[in-house]
Short mmCIF file of C-alpha atoms and ligand atoms in Angstrom, two decimals:
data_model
loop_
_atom_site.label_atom_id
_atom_site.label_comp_id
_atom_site.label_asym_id
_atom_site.label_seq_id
_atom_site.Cartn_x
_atom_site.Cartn_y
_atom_site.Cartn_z
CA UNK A 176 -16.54 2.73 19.87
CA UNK A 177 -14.70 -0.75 19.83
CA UNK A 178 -12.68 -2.20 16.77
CA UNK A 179 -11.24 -5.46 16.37
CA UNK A 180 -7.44 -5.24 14.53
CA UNK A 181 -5.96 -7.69 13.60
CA UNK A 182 -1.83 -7.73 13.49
CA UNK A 183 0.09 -9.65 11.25
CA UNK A 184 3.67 -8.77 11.70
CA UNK A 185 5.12 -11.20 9.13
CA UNK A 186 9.02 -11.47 8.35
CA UNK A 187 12.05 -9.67 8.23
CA UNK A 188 11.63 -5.65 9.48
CA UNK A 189 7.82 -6.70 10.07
CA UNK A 190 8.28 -7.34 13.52
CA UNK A 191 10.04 -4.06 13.97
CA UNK A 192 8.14 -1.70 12.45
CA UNK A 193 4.52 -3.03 13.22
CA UNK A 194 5.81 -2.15 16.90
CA UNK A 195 5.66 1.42 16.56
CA UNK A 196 2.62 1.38 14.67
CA UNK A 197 1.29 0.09 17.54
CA UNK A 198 2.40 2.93 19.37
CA UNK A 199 0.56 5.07 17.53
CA UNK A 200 -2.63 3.19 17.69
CA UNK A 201 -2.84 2.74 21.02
CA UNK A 202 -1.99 6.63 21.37
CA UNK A 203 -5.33 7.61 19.24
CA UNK A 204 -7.15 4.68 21.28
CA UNK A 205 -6.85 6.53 24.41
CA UNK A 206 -7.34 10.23 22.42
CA UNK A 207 -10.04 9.68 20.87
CA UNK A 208 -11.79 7.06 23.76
CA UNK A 209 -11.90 4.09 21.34
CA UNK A 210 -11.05 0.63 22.51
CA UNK A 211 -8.90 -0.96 19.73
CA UNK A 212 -8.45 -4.58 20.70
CA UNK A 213 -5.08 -5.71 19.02
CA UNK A 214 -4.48 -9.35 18.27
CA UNK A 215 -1.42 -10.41 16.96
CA UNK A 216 -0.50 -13.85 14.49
CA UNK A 217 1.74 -15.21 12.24
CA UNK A 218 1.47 -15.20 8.92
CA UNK A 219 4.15 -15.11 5.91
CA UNK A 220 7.19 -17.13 5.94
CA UNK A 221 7.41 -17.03 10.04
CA UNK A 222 4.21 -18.76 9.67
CA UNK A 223 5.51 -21.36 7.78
CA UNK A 224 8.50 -21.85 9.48
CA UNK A 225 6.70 -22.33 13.00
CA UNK A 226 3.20 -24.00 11.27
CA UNK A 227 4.07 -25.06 8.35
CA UNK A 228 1.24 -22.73 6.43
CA UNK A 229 1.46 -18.97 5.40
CA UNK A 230 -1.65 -18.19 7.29
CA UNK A 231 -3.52 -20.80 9.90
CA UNK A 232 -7.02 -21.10 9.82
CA UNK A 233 -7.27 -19.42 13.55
CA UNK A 234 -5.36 -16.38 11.93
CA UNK A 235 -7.93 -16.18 8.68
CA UNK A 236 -10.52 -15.98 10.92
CA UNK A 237 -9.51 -13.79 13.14
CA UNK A 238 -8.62 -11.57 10.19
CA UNK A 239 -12.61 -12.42 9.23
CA UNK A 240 -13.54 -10.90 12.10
CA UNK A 241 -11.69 -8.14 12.19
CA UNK A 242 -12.48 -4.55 11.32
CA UNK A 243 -8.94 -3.78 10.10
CA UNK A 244 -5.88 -5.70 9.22
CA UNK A 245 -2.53 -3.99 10.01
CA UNK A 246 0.78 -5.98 8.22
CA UNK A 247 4.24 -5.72 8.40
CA UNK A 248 5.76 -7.34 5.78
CA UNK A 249 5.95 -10.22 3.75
CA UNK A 250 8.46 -12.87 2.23
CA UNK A 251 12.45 -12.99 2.29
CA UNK A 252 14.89 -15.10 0.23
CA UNK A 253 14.91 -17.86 3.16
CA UNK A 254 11.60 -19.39 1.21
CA UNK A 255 12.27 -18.31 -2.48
CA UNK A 256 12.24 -21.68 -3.64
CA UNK A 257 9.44 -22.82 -2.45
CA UNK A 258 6.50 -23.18 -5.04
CA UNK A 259 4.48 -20.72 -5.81
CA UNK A 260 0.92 -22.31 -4.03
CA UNK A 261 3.05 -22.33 -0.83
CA UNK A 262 4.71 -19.36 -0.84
CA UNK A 263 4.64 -17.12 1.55
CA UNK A 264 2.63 -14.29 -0.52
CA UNK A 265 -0.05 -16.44 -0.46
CA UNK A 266 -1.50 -14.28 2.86
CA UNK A 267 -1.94 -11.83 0.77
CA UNK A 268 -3.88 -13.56 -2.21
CA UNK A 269 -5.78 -15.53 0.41
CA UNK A 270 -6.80 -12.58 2.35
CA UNK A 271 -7.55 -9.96 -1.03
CA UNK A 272 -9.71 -12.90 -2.41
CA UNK A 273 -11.50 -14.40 0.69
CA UNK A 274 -12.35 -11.18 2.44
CA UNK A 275 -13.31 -9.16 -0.40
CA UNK A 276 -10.17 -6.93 -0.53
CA UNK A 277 -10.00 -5.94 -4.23
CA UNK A 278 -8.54 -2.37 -4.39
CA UNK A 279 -5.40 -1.12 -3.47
CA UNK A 280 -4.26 2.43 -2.58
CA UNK A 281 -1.28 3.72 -2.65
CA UNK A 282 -0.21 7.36 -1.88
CA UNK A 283 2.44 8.65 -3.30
CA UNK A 284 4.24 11.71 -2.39
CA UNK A 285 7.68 13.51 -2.27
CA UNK A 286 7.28 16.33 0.69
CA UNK A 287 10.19 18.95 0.13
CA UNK A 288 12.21 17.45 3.67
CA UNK A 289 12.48 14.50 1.00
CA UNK A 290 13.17 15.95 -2.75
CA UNK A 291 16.58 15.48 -2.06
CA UNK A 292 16.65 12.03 -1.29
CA UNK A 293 14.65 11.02 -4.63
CA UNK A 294 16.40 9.89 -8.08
CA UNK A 295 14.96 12.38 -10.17
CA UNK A 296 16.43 16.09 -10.45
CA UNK A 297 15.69 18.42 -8.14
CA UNK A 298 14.34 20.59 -10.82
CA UNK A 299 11.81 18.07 -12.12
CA UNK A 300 10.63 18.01 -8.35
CA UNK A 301 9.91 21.76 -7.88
CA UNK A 302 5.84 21.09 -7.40
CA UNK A 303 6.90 17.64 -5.75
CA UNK A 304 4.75 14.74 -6.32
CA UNK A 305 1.74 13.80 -4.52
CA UNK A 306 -0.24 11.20 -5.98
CA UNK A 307 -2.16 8.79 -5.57
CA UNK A 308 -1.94 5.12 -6.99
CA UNK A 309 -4.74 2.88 -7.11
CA UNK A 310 -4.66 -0.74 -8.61
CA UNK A 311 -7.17 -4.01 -8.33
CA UNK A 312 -6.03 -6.32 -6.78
CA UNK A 313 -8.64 -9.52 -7.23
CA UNK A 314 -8.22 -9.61 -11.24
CA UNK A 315 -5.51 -10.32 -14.20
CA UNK A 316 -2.59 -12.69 -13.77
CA UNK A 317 -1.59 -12.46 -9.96
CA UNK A 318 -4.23 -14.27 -8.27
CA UNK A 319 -5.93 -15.73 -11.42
CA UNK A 320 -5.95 -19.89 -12.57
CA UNK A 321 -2.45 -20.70 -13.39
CA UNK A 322 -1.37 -23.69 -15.81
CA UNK A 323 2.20 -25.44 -15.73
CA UNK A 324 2.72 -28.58 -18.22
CA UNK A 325 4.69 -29.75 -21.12
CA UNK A 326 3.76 -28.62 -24.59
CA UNK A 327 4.97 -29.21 -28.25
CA UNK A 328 8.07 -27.00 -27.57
CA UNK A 329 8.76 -28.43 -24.02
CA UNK A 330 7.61 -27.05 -21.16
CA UNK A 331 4.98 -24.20 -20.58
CA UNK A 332 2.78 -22.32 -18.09
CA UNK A 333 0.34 -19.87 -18.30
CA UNK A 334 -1.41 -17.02 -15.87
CA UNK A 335 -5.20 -16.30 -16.95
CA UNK A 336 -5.40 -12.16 -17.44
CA UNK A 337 -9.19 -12.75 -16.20
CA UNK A 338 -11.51 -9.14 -15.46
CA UNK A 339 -15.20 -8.88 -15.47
CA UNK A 340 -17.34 -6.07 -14.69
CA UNK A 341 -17.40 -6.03 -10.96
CA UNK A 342 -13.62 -6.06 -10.34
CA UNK A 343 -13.46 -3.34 -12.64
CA UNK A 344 -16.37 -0.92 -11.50
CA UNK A 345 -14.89 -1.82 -7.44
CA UNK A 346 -11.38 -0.19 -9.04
CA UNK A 347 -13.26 2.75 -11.14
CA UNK A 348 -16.06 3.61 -8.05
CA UNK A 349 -12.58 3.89 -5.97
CA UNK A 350 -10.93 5.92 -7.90
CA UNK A 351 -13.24 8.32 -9.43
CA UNK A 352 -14.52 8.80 -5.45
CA UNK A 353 -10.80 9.63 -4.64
CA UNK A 354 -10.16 11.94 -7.30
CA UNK A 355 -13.03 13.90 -6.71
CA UNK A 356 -12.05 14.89 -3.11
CA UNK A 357 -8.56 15.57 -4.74
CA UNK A 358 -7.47 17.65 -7.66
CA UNK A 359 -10.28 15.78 -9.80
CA UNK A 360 -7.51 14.54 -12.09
CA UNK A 361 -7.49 10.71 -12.82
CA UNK A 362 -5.61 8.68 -15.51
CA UNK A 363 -6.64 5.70 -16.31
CA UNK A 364 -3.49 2.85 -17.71
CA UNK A 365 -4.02 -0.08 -19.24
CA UNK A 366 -3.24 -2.22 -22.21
CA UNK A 367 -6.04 -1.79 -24.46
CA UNK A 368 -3.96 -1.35 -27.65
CA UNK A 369 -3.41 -5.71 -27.04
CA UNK A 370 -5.23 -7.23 -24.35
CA UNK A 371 -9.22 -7.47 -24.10
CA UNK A 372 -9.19 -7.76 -20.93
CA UNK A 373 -7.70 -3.83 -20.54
CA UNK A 374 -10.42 -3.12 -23.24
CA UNK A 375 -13.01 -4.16 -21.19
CA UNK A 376 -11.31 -2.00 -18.52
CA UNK A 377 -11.15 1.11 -20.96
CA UNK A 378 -14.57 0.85 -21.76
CA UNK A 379 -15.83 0.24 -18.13
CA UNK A 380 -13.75 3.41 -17.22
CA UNK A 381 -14.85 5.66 -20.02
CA UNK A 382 -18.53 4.94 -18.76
CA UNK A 383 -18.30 5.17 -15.03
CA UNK A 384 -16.75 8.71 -15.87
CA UNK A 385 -19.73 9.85 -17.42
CA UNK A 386 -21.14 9.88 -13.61
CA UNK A 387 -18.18 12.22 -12.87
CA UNK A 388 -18.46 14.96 -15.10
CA UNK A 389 -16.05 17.11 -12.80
CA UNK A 390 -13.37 14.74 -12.68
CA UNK A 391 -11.02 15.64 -15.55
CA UNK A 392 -10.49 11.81 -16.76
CA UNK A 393 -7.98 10.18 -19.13
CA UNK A 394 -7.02 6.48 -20.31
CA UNK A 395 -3.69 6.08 -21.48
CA UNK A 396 -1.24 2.99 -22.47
CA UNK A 397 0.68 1.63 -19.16
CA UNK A 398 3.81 2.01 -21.22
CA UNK A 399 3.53 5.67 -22.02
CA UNK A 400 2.37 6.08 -18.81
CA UNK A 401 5.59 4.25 -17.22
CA UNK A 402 7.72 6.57 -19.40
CA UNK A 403 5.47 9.99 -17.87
CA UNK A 404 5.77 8.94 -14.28
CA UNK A 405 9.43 9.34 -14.50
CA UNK A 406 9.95 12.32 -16.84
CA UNK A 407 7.16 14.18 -15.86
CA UNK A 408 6.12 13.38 -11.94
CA UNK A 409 4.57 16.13 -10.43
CA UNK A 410 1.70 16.42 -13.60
CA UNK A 411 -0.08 13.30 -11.75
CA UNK A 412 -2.90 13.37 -9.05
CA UNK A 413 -5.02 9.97 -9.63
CA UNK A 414 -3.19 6.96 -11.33
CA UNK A 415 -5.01 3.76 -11.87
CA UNK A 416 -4.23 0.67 -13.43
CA UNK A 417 -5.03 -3.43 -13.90
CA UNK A 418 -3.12 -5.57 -11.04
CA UNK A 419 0.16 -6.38 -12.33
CA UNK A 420 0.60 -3.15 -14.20
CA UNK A 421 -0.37 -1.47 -10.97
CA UNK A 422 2.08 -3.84 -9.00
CA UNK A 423 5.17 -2.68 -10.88
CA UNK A 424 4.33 0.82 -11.49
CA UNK A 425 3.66 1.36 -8.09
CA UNK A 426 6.90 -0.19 -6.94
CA UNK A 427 8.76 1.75 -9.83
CA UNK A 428 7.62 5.13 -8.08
CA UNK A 429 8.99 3.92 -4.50
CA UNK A 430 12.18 3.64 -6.64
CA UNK A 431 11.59 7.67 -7.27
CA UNK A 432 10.88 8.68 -3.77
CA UNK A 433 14.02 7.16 -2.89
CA UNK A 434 12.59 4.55 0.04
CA UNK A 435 10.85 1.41 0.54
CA UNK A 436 9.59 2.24 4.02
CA UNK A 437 8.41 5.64 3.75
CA UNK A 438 4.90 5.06 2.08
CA UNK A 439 1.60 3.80 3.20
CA UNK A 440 -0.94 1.21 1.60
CA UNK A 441 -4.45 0.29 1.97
CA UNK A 442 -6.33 -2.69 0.25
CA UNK A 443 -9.85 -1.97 0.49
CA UNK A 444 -13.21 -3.44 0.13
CA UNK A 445 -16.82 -2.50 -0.83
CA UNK A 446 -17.65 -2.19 3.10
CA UNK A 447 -14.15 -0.12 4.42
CA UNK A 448 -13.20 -3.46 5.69
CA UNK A 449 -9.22 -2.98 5.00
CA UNK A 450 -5.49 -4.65 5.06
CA UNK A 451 -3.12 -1.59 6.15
CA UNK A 452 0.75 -2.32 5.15
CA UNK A 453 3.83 -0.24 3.67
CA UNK A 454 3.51 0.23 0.27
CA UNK A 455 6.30 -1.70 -0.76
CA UNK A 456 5.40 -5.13 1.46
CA UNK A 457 7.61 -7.12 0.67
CA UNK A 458 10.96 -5.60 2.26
CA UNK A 459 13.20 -8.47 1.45
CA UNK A 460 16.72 -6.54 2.11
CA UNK A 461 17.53 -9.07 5.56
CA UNK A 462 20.99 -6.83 6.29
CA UNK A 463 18.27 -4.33 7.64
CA UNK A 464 16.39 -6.91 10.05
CA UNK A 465 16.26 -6.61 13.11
CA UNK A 466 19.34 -4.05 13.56
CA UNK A 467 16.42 -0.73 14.56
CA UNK A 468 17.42 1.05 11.92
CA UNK A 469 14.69 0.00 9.20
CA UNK A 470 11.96 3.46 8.28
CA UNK A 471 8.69 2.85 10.10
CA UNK A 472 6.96 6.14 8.34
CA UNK A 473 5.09 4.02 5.86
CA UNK A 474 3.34 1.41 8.50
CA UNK A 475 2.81 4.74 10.59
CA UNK A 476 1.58 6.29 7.76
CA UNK A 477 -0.83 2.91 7.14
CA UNK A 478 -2.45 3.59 10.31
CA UNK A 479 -3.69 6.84 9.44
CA UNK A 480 -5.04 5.11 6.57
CA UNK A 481 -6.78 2.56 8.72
CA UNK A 482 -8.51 5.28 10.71
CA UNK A 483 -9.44 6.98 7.87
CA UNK A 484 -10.83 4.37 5.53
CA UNK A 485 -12.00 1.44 8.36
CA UNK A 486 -12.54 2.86 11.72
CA UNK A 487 -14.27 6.41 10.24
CA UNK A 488 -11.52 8.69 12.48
CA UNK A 489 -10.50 11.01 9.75
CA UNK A 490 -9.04 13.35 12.45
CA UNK A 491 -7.00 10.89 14.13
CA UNK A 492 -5.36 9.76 10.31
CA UNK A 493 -4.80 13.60 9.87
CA UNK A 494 -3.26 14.50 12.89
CA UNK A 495 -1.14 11.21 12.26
CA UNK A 496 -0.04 12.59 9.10
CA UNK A 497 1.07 15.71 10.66
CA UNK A 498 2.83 14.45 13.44
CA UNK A 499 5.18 12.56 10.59
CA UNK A 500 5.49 16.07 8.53
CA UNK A 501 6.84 17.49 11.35
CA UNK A 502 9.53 14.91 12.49
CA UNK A 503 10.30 14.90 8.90
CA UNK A 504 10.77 18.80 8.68
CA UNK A 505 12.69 19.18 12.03
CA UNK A 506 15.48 16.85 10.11
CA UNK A 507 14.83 13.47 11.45
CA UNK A 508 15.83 10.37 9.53
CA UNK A 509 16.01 7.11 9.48
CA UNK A 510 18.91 5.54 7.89
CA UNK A 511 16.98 4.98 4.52
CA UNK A 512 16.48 8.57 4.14
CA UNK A 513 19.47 10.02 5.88
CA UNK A 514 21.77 12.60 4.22
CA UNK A 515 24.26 15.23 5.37
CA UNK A 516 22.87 17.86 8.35
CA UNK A 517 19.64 15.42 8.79
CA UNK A 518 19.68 13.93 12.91
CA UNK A 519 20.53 9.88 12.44
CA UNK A 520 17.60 7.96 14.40
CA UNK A 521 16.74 4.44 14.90
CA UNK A 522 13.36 3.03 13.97
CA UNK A 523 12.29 3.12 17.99
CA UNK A 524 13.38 7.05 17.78
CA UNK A 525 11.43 7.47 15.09
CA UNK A 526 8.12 6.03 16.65
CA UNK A 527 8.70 8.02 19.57
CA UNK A 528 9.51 11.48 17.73
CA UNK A 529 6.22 10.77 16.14
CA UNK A 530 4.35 9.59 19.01
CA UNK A 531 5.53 13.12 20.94
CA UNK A 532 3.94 15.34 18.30
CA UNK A 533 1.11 13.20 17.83
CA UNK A 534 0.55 13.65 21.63
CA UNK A 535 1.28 17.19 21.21
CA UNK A 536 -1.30 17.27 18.71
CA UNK A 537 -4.11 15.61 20.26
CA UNK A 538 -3.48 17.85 23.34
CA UNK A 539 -4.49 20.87 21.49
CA UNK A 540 -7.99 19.01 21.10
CA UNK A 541 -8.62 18.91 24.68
C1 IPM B 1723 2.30 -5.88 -3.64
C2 IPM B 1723 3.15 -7.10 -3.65
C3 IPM B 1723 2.30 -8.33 -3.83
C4 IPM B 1723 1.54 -8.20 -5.12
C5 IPM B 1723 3.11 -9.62 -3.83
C6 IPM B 1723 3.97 -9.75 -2.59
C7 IPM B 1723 2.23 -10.79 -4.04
O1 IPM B 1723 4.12 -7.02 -4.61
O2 IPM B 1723 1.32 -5.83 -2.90
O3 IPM B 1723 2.63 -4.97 -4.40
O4 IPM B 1723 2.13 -8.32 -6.18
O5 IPM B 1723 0.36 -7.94 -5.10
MG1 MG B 1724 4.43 -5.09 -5.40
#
């Protein structure tokens, strides 16, 4: 088989990190006698700075073509103040929208080498978490029409919270597929209680589940549900939510595990076409750039996403997966996720420690 990836390393630890993904890639390339041509452009704020445009045209299509996107991260303070039609984020809306990307996946877990390093007490993390988080990421107020003028009480803006039926049913299909090959648990959390547009949602949800009558299914309000992801962690197995509510619940449980660079994301469309990037993309700490110390685990982590979801190489994302449980449980950390009697390495170390088991791994196929 032959893919076409497409590499957007983007700003700050991007560059980093996106290197020892590629490690790993072209490790399963050779394992598994798949030729993975990598192509690598700008995009972000380094795109800007050197083109004067987030993402050039030759990089969108490129990324057209592509079977899989892989990106490192996106956005810094260096172009904060730059509007919001030119920022640098606008990759990411540009890509979800015009390549049919429209739901996001994000997995969630706390494996016991990492309980300590979370916020919550160890006690509330006996049965750990492992969840998964799924969100749209084509409808409410992110990517939707925006308005900015001058009203009767000066002036005012507005973000359109616009759904319809097919954004929704790409989310629910998503998620009700995922939860069935998991614990067959999947809440539902929206707004219903004051915004039609999450009513539409509930409704859409309430009858797609009718299709899954083994999937225990729930709707809930994003605020109680905010509340329960803290206090009550391990209970979850299949979140979903509307865009922004997804956006900020997702980044509130990266606050939980304790690390911005330890989880994986996938943005996914109808055909497995995907965008593979650390969960929390937009890494904008720069006193970590460029100093190999910054956590590649979540970009690693991405690629075993990419080879499950895009390239159909379910035993390559596995064996992926393992190779980082076992670094992790021999007491290897990067600085992120360091603590007392764990073994200091760099983000290069890291790659490599996971790159020997992976190899170990593979071996045993042979
Ligand atoms: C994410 C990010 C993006 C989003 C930003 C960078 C536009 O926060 O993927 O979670 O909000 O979708
Ligand atoms: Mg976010």
């Amino acid at each position: 088989m032959e893919y076409n990836i497409v590499i957007l390393p983007g700003d700050g630890i991007g560059p980093e990190i996106v290197k020892e993904a590629e490690k790993i890639l072209q490790i399963c390339a050779s394992a598994y006698s798949t030729t993975l041509n990598l192509k690598k452009y700008c995009a972000g704020g380094a795109s800007i700075d050197k083109y004067g445009t987030p993402l050039t045209d030759k990089a969108f299509e490129a990324c057209k073509k592509s079977d899989a996107i892989l990106l490192g991260n996106i956005g810094g303070d260096k172009w904060n103040g730059l509007p919001i039609e030119k920022r640098p984020e606008r990759v990411l809306f540009r890509l979800r929208g015009e390549l049919g990307l429209s739901v996001n996946i994000r997995p969630i877990f706390i494996k016991p080498s990492l309980i300590r390093q979370s916020v919550l007490k160890k006690e509330r993390l006996i049965h750990g978490i492992d969840t998964v988080f799924i969100r749209d990421v084509t409808g409410g107020e992110l990517p939707s029409e925006k308005y900015q003028g001058v009203g009767k009480f000066g002036k005012e803006a507005f973000d359109k919270d616009y759904y319809n039926e097919k954004i929704i049913l790409e989310a629910a299909n998503w998620a009700f597929k995922i939860a069935s090959q998991r614990s067959k648990k999947l809440l539902s959390a929206d707004k219903a209680n004051g915004l039609v547009s999450s009513a539409l949602w509930r409704s859409i949800f309430n009858e797609k589940s009718k299709e899954f009558p083994s999937v225990k299914f729930e709707s809930k309000l994003i605020d109680d549900t905010a509340r329960d992801l803290v206090s009550n962690a391990s209970d979850f197995d299949v979140v979903v939510a509307p865009n922004l509510f997804g956006d900020i619940i997702s980044d509130e449980l990266t606050g939980i595990v304790g690390s911005k660079g330890i989880l994986p994301a996938a943005t996914l469309s109808n055909s497995g076409k995907g965008m593979y990037e650390p969960n929390q993309l937009h890494n904008t700490d720069i006193s970590i750039v460029n100093k190999n110390i910054a956590n590649p685990i979540g970009i690693i982590l991405s690629t075993a996403l990419m080879f499950r979801y895009s390239l159909n190489m379910n035993d390559a994302a596995k064996k992926i997966e393992k190779s980082v449980d076992i670094v992790l449980n021999n007491g290897f950390a990067t600085k992120d996720i360091y603590e007392e009697g764990k073994k200091l390495v760099s983000t290069i170390e890291m790659g490599d420690l996971i790159s020997i088991e992976l190899k170990k791994l593979l071996g045993e196929n042979k």
